[in-house]
C-alpha positions as a LaTeX table, in Angstrom:
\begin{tabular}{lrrr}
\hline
Residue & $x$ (\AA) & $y$ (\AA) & $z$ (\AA) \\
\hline
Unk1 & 128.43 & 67.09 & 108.28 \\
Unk2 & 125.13 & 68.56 & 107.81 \\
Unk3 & 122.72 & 67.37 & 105.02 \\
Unk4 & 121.92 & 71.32 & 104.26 \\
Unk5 & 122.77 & 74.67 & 105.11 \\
Unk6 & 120.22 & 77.09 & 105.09 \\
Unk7 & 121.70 & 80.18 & 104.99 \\
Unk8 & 119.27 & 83.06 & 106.56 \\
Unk9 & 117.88 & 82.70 & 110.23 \\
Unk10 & 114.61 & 84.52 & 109.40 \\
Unk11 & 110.96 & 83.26 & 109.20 \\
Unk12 & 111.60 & 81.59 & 105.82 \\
Unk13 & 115.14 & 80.11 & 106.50 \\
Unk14 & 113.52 & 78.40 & 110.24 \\
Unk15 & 110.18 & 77.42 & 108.55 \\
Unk16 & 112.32 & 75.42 & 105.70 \\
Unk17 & 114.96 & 73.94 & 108.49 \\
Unk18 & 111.77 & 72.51 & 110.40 \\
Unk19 & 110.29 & 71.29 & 106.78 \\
Unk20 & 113.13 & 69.98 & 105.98 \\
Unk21 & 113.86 & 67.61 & 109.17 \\
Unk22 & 110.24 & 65.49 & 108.60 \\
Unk23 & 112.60 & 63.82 & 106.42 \\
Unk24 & 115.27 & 62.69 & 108.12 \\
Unk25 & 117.67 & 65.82 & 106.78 \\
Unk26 & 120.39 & 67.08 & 109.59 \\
Unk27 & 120.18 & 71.03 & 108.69 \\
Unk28 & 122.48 & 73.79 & 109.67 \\
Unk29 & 121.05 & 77.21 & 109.85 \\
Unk30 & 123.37 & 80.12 & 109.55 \\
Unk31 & 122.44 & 83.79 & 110.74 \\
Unk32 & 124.22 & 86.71 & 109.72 \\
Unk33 & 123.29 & 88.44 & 113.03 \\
Unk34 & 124.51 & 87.79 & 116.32 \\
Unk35 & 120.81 & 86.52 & 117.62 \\
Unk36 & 118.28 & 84.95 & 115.97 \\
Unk37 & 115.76 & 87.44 & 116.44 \\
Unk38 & 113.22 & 89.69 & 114.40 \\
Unk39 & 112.85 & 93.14 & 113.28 \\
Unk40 & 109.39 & 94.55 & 113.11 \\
Unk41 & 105.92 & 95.00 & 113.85 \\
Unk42 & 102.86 & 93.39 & 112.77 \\
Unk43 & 102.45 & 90.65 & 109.84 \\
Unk44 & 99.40 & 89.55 & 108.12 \\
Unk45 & 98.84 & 86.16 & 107.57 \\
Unk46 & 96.16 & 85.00 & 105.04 \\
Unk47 & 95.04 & 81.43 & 105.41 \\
Unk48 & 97.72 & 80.22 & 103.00 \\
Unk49 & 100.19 & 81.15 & 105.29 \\
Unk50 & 98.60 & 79.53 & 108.13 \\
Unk51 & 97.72 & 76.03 & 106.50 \\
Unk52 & 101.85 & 76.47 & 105.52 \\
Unk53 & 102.20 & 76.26 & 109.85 \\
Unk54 & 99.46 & 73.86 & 109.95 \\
Unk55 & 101.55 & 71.64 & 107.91 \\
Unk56 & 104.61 & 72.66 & 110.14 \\
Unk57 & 103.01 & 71.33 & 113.16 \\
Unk58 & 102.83 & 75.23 & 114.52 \\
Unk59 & 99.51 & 76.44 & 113.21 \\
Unk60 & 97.51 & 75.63 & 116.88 \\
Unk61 & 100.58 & 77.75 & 118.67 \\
Unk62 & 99.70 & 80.92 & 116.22 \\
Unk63 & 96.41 & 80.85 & 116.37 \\
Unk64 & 96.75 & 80.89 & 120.31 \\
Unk65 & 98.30 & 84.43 & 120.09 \\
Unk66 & 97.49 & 85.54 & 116.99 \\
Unk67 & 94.28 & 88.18 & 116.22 \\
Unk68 & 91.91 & 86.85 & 114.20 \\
Unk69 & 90.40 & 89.65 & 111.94 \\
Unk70 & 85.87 & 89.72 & 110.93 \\
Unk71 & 87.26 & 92.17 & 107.71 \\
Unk72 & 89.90 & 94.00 & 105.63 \\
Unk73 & 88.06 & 98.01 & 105.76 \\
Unk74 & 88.82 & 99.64 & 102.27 \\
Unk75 & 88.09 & 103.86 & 103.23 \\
Unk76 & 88.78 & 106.49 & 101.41 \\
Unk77 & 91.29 & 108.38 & 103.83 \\
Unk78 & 90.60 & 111.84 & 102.37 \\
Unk79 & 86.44 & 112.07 & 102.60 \\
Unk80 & 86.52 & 109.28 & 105.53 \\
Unk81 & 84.01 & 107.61 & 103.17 \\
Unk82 & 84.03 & 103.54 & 104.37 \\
Unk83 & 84.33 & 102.13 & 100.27 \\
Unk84 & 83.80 & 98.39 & 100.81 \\
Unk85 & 85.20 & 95.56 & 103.66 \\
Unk86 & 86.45 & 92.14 & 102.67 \\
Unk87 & 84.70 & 89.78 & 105.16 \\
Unk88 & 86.74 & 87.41 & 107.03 \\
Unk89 & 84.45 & 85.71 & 108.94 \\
Unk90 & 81.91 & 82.42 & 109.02 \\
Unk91 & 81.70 & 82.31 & 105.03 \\
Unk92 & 85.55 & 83.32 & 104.62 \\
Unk93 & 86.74 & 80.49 & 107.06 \\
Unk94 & 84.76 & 78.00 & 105.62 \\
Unk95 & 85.95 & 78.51 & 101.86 \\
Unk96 & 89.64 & 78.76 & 103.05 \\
Unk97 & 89.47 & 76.64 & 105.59 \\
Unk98 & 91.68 & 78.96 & 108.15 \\
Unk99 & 91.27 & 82.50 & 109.70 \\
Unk100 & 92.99 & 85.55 & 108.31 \\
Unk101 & 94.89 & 86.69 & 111.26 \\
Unk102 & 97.34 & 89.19 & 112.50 \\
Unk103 & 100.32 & 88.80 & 114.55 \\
Unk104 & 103.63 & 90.65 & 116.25 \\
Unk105 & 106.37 & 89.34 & 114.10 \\
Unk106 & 108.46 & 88.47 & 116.75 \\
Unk107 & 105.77 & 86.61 & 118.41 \\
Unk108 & 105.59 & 84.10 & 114.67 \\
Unk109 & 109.43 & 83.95 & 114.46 \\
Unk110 & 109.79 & 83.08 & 118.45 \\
Unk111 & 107.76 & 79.84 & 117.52 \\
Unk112 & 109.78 & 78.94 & 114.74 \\
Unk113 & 112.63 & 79.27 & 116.54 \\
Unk114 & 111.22 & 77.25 & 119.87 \\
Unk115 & 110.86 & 74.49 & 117.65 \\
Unk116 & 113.80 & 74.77 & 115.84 \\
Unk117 & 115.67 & 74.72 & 119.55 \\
Unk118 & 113.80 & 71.33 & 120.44 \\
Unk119 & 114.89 & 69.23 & 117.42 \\
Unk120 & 117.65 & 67.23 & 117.77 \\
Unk121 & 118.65 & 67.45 & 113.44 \\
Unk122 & 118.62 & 71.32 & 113.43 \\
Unk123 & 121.92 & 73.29 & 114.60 \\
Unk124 & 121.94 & 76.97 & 114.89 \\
Unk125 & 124.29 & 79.01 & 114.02 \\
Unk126 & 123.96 & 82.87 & 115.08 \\
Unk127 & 126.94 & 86.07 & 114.24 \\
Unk128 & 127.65 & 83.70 & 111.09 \\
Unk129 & 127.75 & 86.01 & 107.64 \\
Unk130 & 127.75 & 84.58 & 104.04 \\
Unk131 & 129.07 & 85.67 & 101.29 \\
Unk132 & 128.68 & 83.08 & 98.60 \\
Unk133 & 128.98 & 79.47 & 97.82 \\
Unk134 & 130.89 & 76.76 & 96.07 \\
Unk135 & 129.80 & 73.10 & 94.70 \\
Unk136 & 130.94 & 70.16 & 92.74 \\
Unk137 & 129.55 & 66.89 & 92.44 \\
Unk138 & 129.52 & 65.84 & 95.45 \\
Unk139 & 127.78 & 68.64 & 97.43 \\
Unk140 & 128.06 & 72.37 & 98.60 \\
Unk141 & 130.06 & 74.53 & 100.87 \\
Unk142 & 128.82 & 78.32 & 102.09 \\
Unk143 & 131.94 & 81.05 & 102.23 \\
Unk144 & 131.94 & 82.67 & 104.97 \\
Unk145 & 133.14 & 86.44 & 105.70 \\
Unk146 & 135.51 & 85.40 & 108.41 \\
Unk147 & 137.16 & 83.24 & 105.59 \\
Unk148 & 135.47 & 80.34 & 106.61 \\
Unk149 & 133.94 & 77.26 & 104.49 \\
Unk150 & 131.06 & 74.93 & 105.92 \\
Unk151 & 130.23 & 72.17 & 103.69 \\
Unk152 & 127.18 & 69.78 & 103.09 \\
Unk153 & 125.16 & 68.29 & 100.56 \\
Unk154 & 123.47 & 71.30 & 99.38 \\
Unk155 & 122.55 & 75.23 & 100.46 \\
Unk156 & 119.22 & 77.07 & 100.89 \\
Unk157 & 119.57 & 80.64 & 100.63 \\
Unk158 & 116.67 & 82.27 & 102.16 \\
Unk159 & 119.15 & 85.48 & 103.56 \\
Unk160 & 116.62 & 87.84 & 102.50 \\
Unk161 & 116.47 & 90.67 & 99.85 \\
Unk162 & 119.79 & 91.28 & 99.79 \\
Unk163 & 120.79 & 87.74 & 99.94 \\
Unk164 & 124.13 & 87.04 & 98.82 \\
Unk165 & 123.47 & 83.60 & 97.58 \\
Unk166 & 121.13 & 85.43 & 95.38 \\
Unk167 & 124.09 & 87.62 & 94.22 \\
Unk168 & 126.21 & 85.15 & 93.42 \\
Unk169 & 123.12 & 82.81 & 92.05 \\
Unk170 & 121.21 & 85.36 & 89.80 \\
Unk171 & 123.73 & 88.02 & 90.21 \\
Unk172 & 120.68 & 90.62 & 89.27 \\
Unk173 & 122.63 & 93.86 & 91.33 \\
Unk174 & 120.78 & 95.89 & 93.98 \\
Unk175 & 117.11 & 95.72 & 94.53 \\
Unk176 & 114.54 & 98.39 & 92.84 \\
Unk177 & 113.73 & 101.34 & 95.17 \\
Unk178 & 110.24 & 101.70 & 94.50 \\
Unk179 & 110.22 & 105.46 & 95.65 \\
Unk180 & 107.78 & 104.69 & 98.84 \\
Unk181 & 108.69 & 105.61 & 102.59 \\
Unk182 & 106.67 & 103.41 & 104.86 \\
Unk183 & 106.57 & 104.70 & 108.84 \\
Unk184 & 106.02 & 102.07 & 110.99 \\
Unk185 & 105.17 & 102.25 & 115.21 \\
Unk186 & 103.07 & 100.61 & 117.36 \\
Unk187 & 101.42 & 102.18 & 120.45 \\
Unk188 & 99.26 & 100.73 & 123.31 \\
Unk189 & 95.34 & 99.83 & 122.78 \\
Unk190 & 94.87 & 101.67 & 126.08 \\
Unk191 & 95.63 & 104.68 & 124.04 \\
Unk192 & 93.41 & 104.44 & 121.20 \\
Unk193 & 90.16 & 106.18 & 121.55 \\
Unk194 & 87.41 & 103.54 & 121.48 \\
Unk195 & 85.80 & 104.89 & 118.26 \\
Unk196 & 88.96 & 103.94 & 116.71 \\
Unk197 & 90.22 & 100.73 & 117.46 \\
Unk198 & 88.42 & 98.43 & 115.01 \\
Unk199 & 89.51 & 95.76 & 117.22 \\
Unk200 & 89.04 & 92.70 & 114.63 \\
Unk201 & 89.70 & 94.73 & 111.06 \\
Unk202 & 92.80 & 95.83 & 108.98 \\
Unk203 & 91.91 & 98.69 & 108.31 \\
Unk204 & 93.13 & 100.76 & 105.02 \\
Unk205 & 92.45 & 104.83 & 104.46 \\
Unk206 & 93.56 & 105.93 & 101.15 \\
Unk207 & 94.98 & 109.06 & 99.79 \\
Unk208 & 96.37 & 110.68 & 96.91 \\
Unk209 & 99.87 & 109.09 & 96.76 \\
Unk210 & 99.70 & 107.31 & 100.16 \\
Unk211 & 98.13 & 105.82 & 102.20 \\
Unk212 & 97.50 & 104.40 & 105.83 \\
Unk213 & 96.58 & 101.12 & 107.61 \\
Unk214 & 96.30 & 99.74 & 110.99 \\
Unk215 & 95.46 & 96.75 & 112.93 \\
Unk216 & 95.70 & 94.99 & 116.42 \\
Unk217 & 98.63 & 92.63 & 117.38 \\
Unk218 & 99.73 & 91.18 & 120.74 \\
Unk219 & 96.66 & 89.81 & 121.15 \\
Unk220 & 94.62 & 92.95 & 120.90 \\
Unk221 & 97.64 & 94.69 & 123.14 \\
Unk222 & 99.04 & 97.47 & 120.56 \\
Unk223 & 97.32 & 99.10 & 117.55 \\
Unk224 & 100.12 & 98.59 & 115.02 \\
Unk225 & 100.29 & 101.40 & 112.65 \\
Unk226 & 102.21 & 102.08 & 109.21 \\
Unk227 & 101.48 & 104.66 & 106.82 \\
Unk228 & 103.04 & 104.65 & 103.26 \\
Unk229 & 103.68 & 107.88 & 101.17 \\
Unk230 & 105.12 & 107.69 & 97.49 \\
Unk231 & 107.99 & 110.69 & 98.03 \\
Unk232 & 110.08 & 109.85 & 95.50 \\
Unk233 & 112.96 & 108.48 & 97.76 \\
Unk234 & 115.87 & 106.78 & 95.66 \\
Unk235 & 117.91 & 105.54 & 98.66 \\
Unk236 & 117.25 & 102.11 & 100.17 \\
Unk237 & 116.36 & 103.14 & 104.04 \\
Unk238 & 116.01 & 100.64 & 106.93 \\
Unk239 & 114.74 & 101.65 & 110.48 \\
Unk240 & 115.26 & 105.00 & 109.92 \\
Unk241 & 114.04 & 107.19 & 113.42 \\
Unk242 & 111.40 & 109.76 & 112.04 \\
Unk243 & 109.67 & 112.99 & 113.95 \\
Unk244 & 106.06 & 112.52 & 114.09 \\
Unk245 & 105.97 & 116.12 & 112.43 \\
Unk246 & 108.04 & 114.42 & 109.79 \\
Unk247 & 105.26 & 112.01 & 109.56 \\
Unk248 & 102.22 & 114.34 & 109.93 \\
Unk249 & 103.68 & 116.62 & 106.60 \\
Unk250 & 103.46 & 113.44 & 104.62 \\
Unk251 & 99.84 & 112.81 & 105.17 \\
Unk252 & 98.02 & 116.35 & 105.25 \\
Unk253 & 95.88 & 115.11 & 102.73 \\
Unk254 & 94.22 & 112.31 & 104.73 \\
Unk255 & 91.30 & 113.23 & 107.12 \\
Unk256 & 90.44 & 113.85 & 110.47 \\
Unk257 & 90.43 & 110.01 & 111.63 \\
Unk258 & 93.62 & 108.92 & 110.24 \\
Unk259 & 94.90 & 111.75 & 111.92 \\
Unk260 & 94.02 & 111.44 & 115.11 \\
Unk261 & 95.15 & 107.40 & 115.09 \\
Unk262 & 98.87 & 108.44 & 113.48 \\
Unk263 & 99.04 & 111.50 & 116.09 \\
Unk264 & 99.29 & 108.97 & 118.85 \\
Unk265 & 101.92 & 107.05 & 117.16 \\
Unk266 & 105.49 & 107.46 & 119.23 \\
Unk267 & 109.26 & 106.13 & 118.01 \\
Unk268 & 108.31 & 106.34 & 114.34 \\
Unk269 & 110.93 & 104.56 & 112.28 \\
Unk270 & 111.54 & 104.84 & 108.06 \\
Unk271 & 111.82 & 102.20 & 105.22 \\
Unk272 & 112.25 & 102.70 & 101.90 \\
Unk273 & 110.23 & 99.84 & 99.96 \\
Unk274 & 112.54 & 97.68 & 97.53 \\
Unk275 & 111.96 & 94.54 & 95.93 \\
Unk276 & 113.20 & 92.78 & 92.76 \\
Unk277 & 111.69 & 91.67 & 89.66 \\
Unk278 & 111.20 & 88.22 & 88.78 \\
Unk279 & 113.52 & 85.71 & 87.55 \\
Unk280 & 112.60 & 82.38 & 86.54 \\
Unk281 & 115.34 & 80.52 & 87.76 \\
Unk282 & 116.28 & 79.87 & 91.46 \\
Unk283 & 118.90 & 76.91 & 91.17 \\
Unk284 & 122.30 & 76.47 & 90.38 \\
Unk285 & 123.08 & 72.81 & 91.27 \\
Unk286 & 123.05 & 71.64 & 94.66 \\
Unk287 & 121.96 & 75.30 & 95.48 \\
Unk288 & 118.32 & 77.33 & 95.82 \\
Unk289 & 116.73 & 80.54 & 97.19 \\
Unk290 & 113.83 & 80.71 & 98.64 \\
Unk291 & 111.49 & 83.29 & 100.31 \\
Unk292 & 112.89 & 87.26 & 99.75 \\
Unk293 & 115.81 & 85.93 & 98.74 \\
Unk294 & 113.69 & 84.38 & 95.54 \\
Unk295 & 110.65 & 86.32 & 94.87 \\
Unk296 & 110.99 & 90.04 & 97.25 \\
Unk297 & 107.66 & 91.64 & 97.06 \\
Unk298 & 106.01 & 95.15 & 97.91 \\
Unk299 & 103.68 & 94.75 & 101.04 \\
Unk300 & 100.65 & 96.28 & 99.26 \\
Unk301 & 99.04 & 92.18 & 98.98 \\
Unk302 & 100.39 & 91.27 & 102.64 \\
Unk303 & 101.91 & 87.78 & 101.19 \\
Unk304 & 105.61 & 87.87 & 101.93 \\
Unk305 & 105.51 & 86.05 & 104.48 \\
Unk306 & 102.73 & 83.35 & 103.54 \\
Unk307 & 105.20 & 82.50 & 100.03 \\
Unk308 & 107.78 & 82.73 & 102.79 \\
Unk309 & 106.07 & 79.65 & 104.42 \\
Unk310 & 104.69 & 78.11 & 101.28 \\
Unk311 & 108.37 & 78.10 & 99.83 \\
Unk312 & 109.07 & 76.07 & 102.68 \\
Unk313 & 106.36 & 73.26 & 102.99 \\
Unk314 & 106.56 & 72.71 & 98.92 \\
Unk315 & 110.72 & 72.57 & 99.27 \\
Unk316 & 110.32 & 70.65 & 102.41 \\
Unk317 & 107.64 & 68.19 & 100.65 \\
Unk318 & 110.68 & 67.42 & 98.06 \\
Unk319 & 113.04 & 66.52 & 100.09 \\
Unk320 & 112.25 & 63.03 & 100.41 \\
Unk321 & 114.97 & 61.87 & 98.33 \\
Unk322 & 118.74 & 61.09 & 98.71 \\
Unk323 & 121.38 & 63.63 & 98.60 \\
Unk324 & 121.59 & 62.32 & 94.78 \\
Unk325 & 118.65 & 63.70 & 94.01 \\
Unk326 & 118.55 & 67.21 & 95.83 \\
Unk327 & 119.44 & 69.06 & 92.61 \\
Unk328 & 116.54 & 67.84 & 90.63 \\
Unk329 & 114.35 & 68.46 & 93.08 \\
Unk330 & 115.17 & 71.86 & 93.74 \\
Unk331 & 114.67 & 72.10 & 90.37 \\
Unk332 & 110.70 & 70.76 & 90.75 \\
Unk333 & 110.50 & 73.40 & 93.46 \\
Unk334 & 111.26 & 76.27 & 91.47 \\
Unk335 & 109.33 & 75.26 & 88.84 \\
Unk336 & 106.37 & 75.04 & 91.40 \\
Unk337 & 106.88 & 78.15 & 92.79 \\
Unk338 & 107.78 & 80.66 & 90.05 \\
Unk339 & 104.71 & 81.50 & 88.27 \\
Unk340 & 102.66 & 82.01 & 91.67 \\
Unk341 & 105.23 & 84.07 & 93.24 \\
Unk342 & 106.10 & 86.44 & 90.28 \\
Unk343 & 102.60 & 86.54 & 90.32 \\
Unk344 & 102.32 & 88.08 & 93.52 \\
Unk345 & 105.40 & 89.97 & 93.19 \\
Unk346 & 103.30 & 92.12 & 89.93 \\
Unk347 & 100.21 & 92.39 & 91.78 \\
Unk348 & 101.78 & 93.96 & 94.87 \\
Unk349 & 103.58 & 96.84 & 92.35 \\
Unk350 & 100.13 & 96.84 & 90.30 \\
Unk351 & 98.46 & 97.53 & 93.90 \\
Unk352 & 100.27 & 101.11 & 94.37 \\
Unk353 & 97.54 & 102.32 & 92.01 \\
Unk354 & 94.80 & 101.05 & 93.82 \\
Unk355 & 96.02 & 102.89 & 97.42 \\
Unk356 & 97.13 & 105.88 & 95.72 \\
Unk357 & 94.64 & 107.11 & 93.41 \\
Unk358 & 93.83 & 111.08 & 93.72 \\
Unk359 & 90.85 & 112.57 & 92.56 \\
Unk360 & 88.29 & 111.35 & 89.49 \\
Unk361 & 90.91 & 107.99 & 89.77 \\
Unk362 & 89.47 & 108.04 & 93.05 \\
Unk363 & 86.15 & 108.31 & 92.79 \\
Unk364 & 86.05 & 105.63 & 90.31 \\
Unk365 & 87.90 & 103.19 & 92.19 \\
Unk366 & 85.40 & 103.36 & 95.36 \\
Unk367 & 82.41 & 103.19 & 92.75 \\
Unk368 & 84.04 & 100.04 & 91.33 \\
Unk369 & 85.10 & 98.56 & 94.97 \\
Unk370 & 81.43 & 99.64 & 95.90 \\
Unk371 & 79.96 & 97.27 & 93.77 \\
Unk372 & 81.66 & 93.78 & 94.15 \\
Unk373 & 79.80 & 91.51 & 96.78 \\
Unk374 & 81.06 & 89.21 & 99.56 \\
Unk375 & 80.91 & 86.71 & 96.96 \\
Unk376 & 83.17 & 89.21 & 94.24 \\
Unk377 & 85.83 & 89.79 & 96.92 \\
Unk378 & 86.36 & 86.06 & 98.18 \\
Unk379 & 86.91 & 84.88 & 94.26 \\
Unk380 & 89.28 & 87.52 & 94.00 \\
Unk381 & 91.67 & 86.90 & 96.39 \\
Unk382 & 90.99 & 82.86 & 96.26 \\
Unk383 & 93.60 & 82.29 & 94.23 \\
Unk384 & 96.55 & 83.49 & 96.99 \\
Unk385 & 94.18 & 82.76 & 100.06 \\
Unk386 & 93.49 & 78.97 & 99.22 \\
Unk387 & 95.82 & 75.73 & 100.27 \\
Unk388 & 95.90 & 74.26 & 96.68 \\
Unk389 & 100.11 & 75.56 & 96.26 \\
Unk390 & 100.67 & 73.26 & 99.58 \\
Unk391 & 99.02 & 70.37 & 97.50 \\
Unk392 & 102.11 & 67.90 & 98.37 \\
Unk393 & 104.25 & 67.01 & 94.72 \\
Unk394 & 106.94 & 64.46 & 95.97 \\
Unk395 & 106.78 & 61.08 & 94.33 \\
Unk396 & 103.25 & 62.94 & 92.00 \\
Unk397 & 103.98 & 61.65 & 88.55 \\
Unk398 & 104.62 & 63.97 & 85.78 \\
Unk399 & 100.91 & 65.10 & 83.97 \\
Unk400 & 98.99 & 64.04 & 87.05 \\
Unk401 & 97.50 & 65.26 & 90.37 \\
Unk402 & 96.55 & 68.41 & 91.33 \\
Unk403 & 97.85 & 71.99 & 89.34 \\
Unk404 & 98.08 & 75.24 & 91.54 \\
Unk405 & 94.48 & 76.13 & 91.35 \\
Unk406 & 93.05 & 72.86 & 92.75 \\
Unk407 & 92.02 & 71.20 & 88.95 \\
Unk408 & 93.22 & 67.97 & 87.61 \\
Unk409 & 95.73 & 68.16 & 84.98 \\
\hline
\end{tabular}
């Protein structure tokens, strides 16, 4: 019998299997799916997220294939005014201690999955669909939809946004459509017109009620390209083919530039955004979400997947314990995690007003973003960039050691 079942096959659910083996655990991960495989495009991964692989032994892999970015390009997508850039380079590493870099998601999920496949305590389990869970006191099974009942000591659900150990757990309904299409493609480099490419930048044009960003991934193979337009939408969309007509109506108002890059875009595909408020409570027992499945968040602070990862190395830090003990420290975890996630969560909703401003709104923002120094923009994102949430808290006495933002208690 396995030690846990972590329901959810995705970048979260492999990152906490492989945490979760450093101590001794056996781990079963279940995947609705009939692959273990990922959806998507490019991912942004702050150094948070990569000190989270660090700690996973898989930070020297990513790097190897990942882009690392010199700046984050703030322009103002309707005068093609450049507002302000975020730099990411000497100064940046140094303070954080890890590049900001950009990578095909596939690519990060293929080497969680590698080393998933080469451990001996991890079984996976692919076309495998939950449904909910039971417990007592002496551990946990997962309900399956073919009937089915796996048991073990305890159950991780990190199945996603629309998790259904999260239904059964918080039972908080359907996610909140935020009223945003994003289009998503990805086209060659080759194509890109060298004036263009901005080769080592995420770059972000703004507009009134949208905007657009782009970046390299594949090793500087593909421009990856999404553009975001508030439209009101009220149904939850995934993957959604759109015309690239479809897509040029919902940017007219951006300028010549962002045009030309989202002209050359090919095999556009729709989302609707969702995510969920937050809830302060993640446990019920033996049983705990993690990643989407705990904290969904907008994309607009590109930090889903480093809490994703940080979920994982702070659960996995826990579980140094007995099966006794699993339940109370889930319980540490969540308490851990909550504040700095639903923190996140709020920012990345506050964040729609800082992309979509129109006019005076506008103006004022790129006077304000205009202003801030190197020095401005570091402290403001230090807070989600640094390590200090991966300090390690098993066995840290109660009123001691380090908080989330690197002070003593």
């Amino acid at each position: 019998m396995p030690h846990l079942i972590v329901v959810g096959g995705g970048i979260g659910g492999l990152a906490t299997a492989l945490a979760a083996v450093r101590h001794g655990h056996r781990v079963l991960v279940l995947e609705r799916a009939d692959a273990f495989a990922e959806i998507g495009a490019g991912i942004q991964l702050a150094p948070n997220g990569i000190h989270a692989l660090d700690r996973l032994g898989l930070g020297d892999a990513v790097r190897a294939t990942a882009v690392r970015m010199d700046e984050l390009r703030f322009m103002d997508g309707v005068t093609g005014e450049h507002v302000v850039s975020l730099p990411l380079t000497e100064r940046y590493r140094a303070r954080f201690g890890n590049p900001y870099a950009v990578v095909h998601r596939a690519e990060l999920h293929s080497r969680l999955l590698d080393a998933c496949r080469a451990s001996e305590l991890i079984d996976l389990r692919s076309g495998c669909a939950a449904v909910g869970y039971e417990q007592d006191a002496a551990g946990a099974a997962v309900l399956t939809a073919d009937g089915g009942r796996i048991t073990a000591d305890a159950v991780i659900g990190a199945d996603g946004i629309h998790s259904a150990i999260r239904g059964q757990l918080v039972g908080d309904g359907a996610p909140r459509v935020s009223g945003i299409t994003v289009y998503r493609a990805v086209i060659p480099m080759e194509q890109v017109p060298a004036e263009l490419r901005h080769n080592t930048s995420v770059t972000w044009w703004t507009g009134p009620g949208c905007h657009f960003v782009h970046y390299p991934i594949a090793g500087g193979k593909y421009l990856n390209l999404a553009a975001s337009s508030d439209n009101g939408a009220r149904e939850a969309l995934a993957g959604v083919p759109a015309t690239k007509g479809e897509v040029r109506h919902e940017f007219t108002a951006l300028g010549e530039d962002a045009q030309r890059l989202m002209d050359l875009g090919e095999g556009w595909k729709s989302w609707v955004l969702i995510d969920r408020d937050p809830v302060g409570t993640w446990t019920d027992g033996r049983v705990v979400l993690l990643g989407d499945a705990a904290h969904p968040m907008l994309h607009y602070v590109a930090q889903g997947a480093c809490q994703g990862l940080e979920d994982a190395v702070v659960l996995g830090d826990l579980l140094d314990c007995g099966t006794g003990e699993l339940a109370q420290r889930f319980e540490k975890y969540n308490a851990e995690r909550r504040e700095r996630t639903a923190r996140i969560q709020l920012l990345a909703r506050e964040s729609i007003a800082l992309w979509h401003a129109a006019g005076p709104a506008a103006s004022t923002r790129n006077a304000r973003l205009s202003a801030l120094s190197e020095d401005d923009l570091h402290d403001y994102v230090a807070w989600m960039h640094g390590s200090e949430a991966l300090a390690p808290t098993a066995g840290t006495p109660e009123g001691s050691g380090p908080t989330r933002n690197g002070e003593t208690r």
